[in-house]
XYZ file of C-alpha atoms in Angstrom:
428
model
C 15.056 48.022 4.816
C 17.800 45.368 3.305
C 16.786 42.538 1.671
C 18.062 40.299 4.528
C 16.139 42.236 7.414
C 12.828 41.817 5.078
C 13.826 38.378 4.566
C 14.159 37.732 8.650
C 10.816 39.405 9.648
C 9.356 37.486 6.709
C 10.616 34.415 8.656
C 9.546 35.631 12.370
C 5.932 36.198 11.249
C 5.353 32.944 9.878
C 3.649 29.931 12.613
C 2.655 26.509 12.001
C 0.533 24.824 14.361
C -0.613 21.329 14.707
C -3.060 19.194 17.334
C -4.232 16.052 17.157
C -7.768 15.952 18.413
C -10.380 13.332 18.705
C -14.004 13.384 17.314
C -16.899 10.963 18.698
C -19.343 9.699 15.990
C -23.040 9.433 16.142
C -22.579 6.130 14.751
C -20.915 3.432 13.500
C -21.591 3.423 9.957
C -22.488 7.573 8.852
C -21.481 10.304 6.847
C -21.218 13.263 10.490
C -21.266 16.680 9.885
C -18.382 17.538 12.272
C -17.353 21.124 10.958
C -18.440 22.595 14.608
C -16.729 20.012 16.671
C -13.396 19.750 14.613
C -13.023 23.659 14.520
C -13.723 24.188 18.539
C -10.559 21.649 19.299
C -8.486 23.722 16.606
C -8.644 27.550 18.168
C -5.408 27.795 16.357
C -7.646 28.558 13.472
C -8.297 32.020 14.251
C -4.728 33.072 14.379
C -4.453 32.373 10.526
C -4.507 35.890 8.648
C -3.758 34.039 5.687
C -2.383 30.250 4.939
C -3.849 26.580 5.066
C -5.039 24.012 7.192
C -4.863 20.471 6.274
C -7.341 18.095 8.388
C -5.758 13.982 8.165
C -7.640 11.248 9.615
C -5.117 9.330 11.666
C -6.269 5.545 10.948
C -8.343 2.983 9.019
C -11.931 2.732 8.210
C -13.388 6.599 7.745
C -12.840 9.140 5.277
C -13.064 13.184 5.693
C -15.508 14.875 3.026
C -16.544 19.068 1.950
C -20.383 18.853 1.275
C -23.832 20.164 2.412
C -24.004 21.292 5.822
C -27.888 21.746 6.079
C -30.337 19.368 4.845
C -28.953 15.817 6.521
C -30.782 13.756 4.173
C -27.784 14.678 1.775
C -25.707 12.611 4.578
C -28.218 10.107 4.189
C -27.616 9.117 0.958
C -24.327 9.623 0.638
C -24.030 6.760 2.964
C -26.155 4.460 0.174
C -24.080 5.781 -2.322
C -20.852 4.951 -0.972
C -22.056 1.512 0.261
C -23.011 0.485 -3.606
C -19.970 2.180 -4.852
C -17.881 -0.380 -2.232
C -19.887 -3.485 -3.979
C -19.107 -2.529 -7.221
C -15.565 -2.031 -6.817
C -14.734 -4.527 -4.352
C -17.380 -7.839 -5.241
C -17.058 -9.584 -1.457
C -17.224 -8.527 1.828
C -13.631 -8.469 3.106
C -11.184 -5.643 4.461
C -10.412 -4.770 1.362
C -14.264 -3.134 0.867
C -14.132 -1.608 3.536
C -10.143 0.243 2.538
C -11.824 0.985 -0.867
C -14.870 3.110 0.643
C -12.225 4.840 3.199
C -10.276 5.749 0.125
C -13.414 6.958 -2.660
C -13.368 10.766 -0.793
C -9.994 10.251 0.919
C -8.529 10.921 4.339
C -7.152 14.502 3.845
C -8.619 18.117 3.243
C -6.417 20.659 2.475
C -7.977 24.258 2.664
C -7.156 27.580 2.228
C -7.641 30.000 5.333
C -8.418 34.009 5.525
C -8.701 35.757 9.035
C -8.889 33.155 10.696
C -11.982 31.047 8.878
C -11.338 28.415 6.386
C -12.854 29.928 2.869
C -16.303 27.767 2.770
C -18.836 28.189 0.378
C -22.258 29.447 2.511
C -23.554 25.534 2.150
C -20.302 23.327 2.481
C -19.432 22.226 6.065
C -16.496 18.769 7.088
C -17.939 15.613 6.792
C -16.153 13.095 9.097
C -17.574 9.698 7.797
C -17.302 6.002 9.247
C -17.787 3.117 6.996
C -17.359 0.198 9.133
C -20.790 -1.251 9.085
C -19.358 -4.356 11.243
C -18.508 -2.604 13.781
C -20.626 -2.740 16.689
C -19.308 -0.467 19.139
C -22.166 2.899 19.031
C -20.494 5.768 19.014
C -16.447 5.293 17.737
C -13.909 7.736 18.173
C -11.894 9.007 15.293
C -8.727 10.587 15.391
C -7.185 14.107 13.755
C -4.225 15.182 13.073
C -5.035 19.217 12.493
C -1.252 20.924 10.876
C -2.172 24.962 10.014
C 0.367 27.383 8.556
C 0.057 31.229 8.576
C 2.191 33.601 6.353
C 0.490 36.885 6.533
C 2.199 37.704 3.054
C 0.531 35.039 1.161
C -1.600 36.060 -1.488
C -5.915 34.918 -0.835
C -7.872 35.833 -3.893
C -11.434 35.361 -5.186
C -12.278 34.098 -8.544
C -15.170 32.883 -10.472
C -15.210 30.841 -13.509
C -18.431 30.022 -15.846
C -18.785 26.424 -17.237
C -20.363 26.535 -20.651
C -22.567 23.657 -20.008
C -22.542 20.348 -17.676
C -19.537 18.565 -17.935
C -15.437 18.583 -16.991
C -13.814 21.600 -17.899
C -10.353 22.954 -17.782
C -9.975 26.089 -15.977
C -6.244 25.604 -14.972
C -5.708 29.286 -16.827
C -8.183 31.373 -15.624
C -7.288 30.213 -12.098
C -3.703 30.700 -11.852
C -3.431 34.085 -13.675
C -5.661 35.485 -11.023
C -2.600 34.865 -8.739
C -0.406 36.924 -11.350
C 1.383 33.385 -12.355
C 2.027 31.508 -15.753
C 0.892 27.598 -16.661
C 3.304 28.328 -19.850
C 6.848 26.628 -20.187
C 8.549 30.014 -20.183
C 6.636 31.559 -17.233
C 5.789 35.161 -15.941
C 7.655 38.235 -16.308
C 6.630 39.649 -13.543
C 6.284 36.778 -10.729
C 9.819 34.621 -10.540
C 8.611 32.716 -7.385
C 8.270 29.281 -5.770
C 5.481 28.034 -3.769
C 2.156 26.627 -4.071
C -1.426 27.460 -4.799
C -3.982 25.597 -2.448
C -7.419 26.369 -4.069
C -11.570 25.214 -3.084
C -14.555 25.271 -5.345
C -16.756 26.647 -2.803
C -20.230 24.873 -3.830
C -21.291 21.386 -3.079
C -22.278 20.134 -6.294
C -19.358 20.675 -8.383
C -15.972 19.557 -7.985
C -12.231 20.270 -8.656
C -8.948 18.491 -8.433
C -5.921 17.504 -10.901
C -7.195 15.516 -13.696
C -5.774 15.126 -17.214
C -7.117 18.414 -19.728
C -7.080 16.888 -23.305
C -10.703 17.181 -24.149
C -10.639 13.258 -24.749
C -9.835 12.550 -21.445
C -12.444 15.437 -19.871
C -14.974 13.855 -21.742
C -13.985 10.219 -20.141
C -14.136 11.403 -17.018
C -17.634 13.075 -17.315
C -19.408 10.061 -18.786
C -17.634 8.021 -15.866
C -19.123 10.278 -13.281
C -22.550 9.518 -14.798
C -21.564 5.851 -14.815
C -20.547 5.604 -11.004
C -23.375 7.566 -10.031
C -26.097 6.779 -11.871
C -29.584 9.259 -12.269
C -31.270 6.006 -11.490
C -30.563 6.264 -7.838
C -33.042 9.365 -7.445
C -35.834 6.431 -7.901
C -34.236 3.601 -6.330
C -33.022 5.462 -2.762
C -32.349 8.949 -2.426
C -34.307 10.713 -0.643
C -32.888 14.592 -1.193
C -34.436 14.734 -4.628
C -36.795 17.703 -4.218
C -33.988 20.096 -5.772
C -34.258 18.409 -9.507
C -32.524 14.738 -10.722
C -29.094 16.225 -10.980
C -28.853 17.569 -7.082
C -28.511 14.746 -5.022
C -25.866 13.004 -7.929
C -23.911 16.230 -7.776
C -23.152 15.808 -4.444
C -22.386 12.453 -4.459
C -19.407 13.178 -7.554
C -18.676 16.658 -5.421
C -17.309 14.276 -2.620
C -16.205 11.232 -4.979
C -13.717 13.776 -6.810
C -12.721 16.610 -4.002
C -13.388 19.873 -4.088
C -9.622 20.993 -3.536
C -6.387 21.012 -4.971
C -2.857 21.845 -4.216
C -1.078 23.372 -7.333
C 3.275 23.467 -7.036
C 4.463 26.770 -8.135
C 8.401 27.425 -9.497
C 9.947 30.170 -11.345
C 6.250 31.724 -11.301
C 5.232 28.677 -13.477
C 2.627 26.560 -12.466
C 4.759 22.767 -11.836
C 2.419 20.188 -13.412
C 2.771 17.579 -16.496
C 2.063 19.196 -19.531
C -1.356 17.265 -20.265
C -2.566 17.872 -16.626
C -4.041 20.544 -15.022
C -6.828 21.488 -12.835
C -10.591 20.733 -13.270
C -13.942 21.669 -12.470
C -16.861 19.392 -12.529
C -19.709 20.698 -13.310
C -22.644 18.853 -12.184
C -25.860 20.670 -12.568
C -27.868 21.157 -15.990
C -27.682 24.721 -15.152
C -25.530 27.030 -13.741
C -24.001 30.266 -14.422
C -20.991 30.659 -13.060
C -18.936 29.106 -10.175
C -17.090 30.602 -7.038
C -13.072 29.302 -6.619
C -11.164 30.894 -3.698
C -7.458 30.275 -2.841
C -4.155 30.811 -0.968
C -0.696 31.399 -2.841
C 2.050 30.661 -0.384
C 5.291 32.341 -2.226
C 9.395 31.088 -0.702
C 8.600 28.554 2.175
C 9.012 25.588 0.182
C 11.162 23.659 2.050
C 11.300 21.384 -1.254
C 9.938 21.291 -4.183
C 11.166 18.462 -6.590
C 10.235 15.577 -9.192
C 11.068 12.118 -8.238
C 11.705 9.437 -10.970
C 11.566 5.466 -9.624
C 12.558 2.555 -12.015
C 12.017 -1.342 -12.004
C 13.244 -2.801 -8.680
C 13.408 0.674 -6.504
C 10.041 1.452 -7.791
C 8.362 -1.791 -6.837
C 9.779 -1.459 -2.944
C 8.595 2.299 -2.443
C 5.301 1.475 -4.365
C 4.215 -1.346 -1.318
C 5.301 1.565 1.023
C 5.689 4.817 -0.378
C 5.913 6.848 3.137
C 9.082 4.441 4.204
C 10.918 5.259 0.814
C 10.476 8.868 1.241
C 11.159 9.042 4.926
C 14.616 7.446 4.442
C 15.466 9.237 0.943
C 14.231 12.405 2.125
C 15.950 14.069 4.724
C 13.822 17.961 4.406
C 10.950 15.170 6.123
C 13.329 14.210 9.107
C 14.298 18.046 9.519
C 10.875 19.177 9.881
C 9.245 19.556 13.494
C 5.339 20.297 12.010
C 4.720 20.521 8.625
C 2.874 18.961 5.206
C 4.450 16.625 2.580
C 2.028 16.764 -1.004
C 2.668 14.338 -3.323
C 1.059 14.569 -7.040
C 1.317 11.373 -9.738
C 2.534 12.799 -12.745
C 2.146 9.437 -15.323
C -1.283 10.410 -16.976
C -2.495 6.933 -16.080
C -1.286 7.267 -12.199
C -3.018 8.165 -9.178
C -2.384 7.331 -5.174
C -4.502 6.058 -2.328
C -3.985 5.974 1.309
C -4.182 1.903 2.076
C -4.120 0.177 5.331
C -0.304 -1.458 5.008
C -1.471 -5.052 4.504
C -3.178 -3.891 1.519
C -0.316 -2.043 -0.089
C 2.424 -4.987 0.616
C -0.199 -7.845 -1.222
C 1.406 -9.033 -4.492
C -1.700 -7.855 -6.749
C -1.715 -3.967 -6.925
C -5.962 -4.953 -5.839
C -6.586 -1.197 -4.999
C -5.685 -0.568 -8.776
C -8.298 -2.996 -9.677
C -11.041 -1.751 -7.238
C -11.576 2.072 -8.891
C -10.837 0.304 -12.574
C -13.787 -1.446 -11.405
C -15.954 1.168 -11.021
C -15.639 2.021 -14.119
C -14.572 -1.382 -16.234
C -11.585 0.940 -17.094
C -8.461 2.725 -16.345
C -10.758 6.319 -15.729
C -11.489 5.021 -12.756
C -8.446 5.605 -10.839
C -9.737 9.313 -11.778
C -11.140 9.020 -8.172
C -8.551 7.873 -6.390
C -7.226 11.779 -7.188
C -3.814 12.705 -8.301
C -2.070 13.665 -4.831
C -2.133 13.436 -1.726
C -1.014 15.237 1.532
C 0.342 13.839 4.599
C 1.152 15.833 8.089
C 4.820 16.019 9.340
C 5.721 15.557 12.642
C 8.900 15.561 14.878
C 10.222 14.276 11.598
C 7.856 11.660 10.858
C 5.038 11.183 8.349
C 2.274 10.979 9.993
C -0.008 7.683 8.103
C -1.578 6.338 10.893
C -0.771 2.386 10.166
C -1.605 3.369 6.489
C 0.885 4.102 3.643
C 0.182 6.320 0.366
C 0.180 3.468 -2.543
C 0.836 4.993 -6.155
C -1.745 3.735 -8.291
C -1.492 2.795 -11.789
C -3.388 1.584 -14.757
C -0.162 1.615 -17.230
C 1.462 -1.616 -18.606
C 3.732 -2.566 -16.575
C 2.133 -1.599 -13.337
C 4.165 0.059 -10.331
C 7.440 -0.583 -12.576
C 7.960 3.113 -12.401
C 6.596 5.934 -10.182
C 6.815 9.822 -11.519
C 6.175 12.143 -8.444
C 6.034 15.445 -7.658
C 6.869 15.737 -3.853
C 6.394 19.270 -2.429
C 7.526 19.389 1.290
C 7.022 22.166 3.261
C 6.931 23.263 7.543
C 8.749 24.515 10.483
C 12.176 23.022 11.320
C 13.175 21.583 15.117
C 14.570 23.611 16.763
């Protein structure tokens, strides 16, 4: 077969799919375990031999979580948790709370899929969770935008890595050469490709995401995660404490930091800053090793590039991020379904999804609130590094929100360093 006819039924067997579907809540004010009700309005699902599925919650007020789906007191006190993490990093009751707590586990999940089942651990299940504890309508609807993509030649592999002791560790190596690729500047011999890596920590009390490596900066981290969520709160509320002091915290950090992460691939080289990479948190005294699963998607990259902002450009697209890249952009306008992933590359950087009268207020406040968490720049750890936001007919798909970069540096939003990786099915 020629190169072009292997190229063409590469193309033909690839399929995105994408449904917007809407999810009732028990309640108000909850942390839901929805996995069963957002996966039987998705039966696109089980067409996936191999690929990803990215759930986005379309709107204000909620945020979408990976934790325990069987004892519900773990739901239980996340909800306290989250409701003294919103006091502590917002001080009144405004809006502005109630954006913060939305934006501590984020609006977006980005999994990787084999025959046709997302790759759970056997105790993680979707939490869809509602934070609006003013709102007095019973049962609110939330909506979903579900965008899937299925290349039967991507690459799924199983790896397990074993943390040393407690605490942050960098296992950005160990990760990526299962896939056969390179975090080195001069890259792999034997893999010159561009794609992406979308990769899950399957348990529910550790974590993983993009996070700064220097050991310095691991250690930060770690002491803030014992700082946000205290041991103390095993005595003062929680009631899923029968599993030892450092259960019910580890969930609580599990969903505070993510438990995914979407890795840019080019020339076979894993595409990140040189002092960041990706990170496990390891929350439990003990614990021998750790189960990480994945997806390499190799060549449908509709884009793949950094983006450098200065001084006045950098202060309009950091009040609205998603109108700067829709109108510099044009891959996004091309696109009928797909995802657009941005990562901050400034060590000090992160973004946020904010409602839009958040992001345009002269005071970067949503800056302030994780700094507050913390009384320093580590905060903005949990804001997370990137973000990913659904295509369609063109259009990012924010739901009234915008992504907000997010920094701690002097100087503020002055400059934004991003690493935008677009990627989907063109109109036809």
């Amino acid at each position: 077969m020629s190169s072009s006819s292997a190229n063409l039924e590469r193309k033909e067997s690839m399929a995105w799919f994408q449904r917007t579907i809407e999810i009732t809540c028990p309640k108000s004010a909850c942390c839901y375990l929805a996995t069963g009700p957002i996966l039987s309005k998705f039966p696109e699902l089980r067409k996936i031999k191999s690929g990803v599925v990215n759930f986005h919650l379309d709107g204000p007020g909620g945020s979408l979580s990976i934790n325990e789906n069987a004892d519900p007191t773990v739901r239980t006190d996340m909800d306290g948790a989250v409701e003294r993490m919103g006091k502590k990093g917002v001080k009144s009751e405004t809006k502005d709370r109630l954006a913060f707590k939305s934006a501590l586990f984020g609006q977006s999940l980005t999994l990787p899929v084999s025959n046709g089942s997302i790759l759970f651990g056997t105790w993680q299940g979707i939490y869809l969770c509602s934070w609006d504890t003013g709102n007095t309508k019973d049962k609110p609807v939330r909506k979903l935008i579900v965008t899937a993509f299925n290349d039967p030649h991507a690459l799924v592999k199983h790896t397990t890595v074993r943390p040393p002791k407690r605490g942050v560790h960098d296992i950005t190596g160990s990760v990526v050469q299962s896939f056969g690729l390179s975090n080195q500047s001069n890259g792999s011999k034997r893999q010159k490709t561009n794609g992406a890596v979308f990769v899950m920590v399957r348990h529910t009390s550790a974590s993983m995401g993009l996070s700064a490596v220097k050991e310095k900066a691991r250690t930060a981290l770690d002491n803030a995660f014992d700082s946000v969520v205290p041991s103390r709160w095993n005595e003062e509320f929680f009631i899923h404490t029968y599993e030892g002091p450092d259960d019910m915290p580890g969930h609580v950090k599990s969903s505070l930091f993510g438990v995914s992460a979407v890795i840019p691939v080019t020339n076979g080289n894993v595409d990140l800053p040189s002092a960041t990479g990706l990170v496990l948190g390891e929350h439990r005294d003990y614990s021998n090793y750790r189960k990480v699963a994945g997806v390499a998607i190799r060549g449908e990259i509709s884009v793949s590039k950094e983006i450098c902002l200065k001084k006045e450009e950098a202060k309009g697209a950091a009040s609205d991020l998603a109108a700067y890249l829709a109108e510099s952009m044009k891959e996004i306008g091309n696109l009928d379904i797909g995802l657009c992933t941005l990562i901050a590359k400034a060590e000090s950087s992160a973004l946020a999804m904010v409602p839009k009268e958040l992001s345009e207020a002269k005071s970067p406040a949503m800056t302030t609130y994780f700094c507050n968490l913390t009384s320093s720049q580590t905060g903005l750890s949990f804001a997370g590094k990137s973000l990913t936001i659904p295509i369609s007919k063109g259009r990012l798909q924010t739901g009234g929100q915008t992504p907000q970069y997010l920094s701690a540096a002097k100087g503020g939003e002055d400059s934004i360093l991003l690493h935008v990786l677009v990627m989907g099915s063109p109109k036809k």
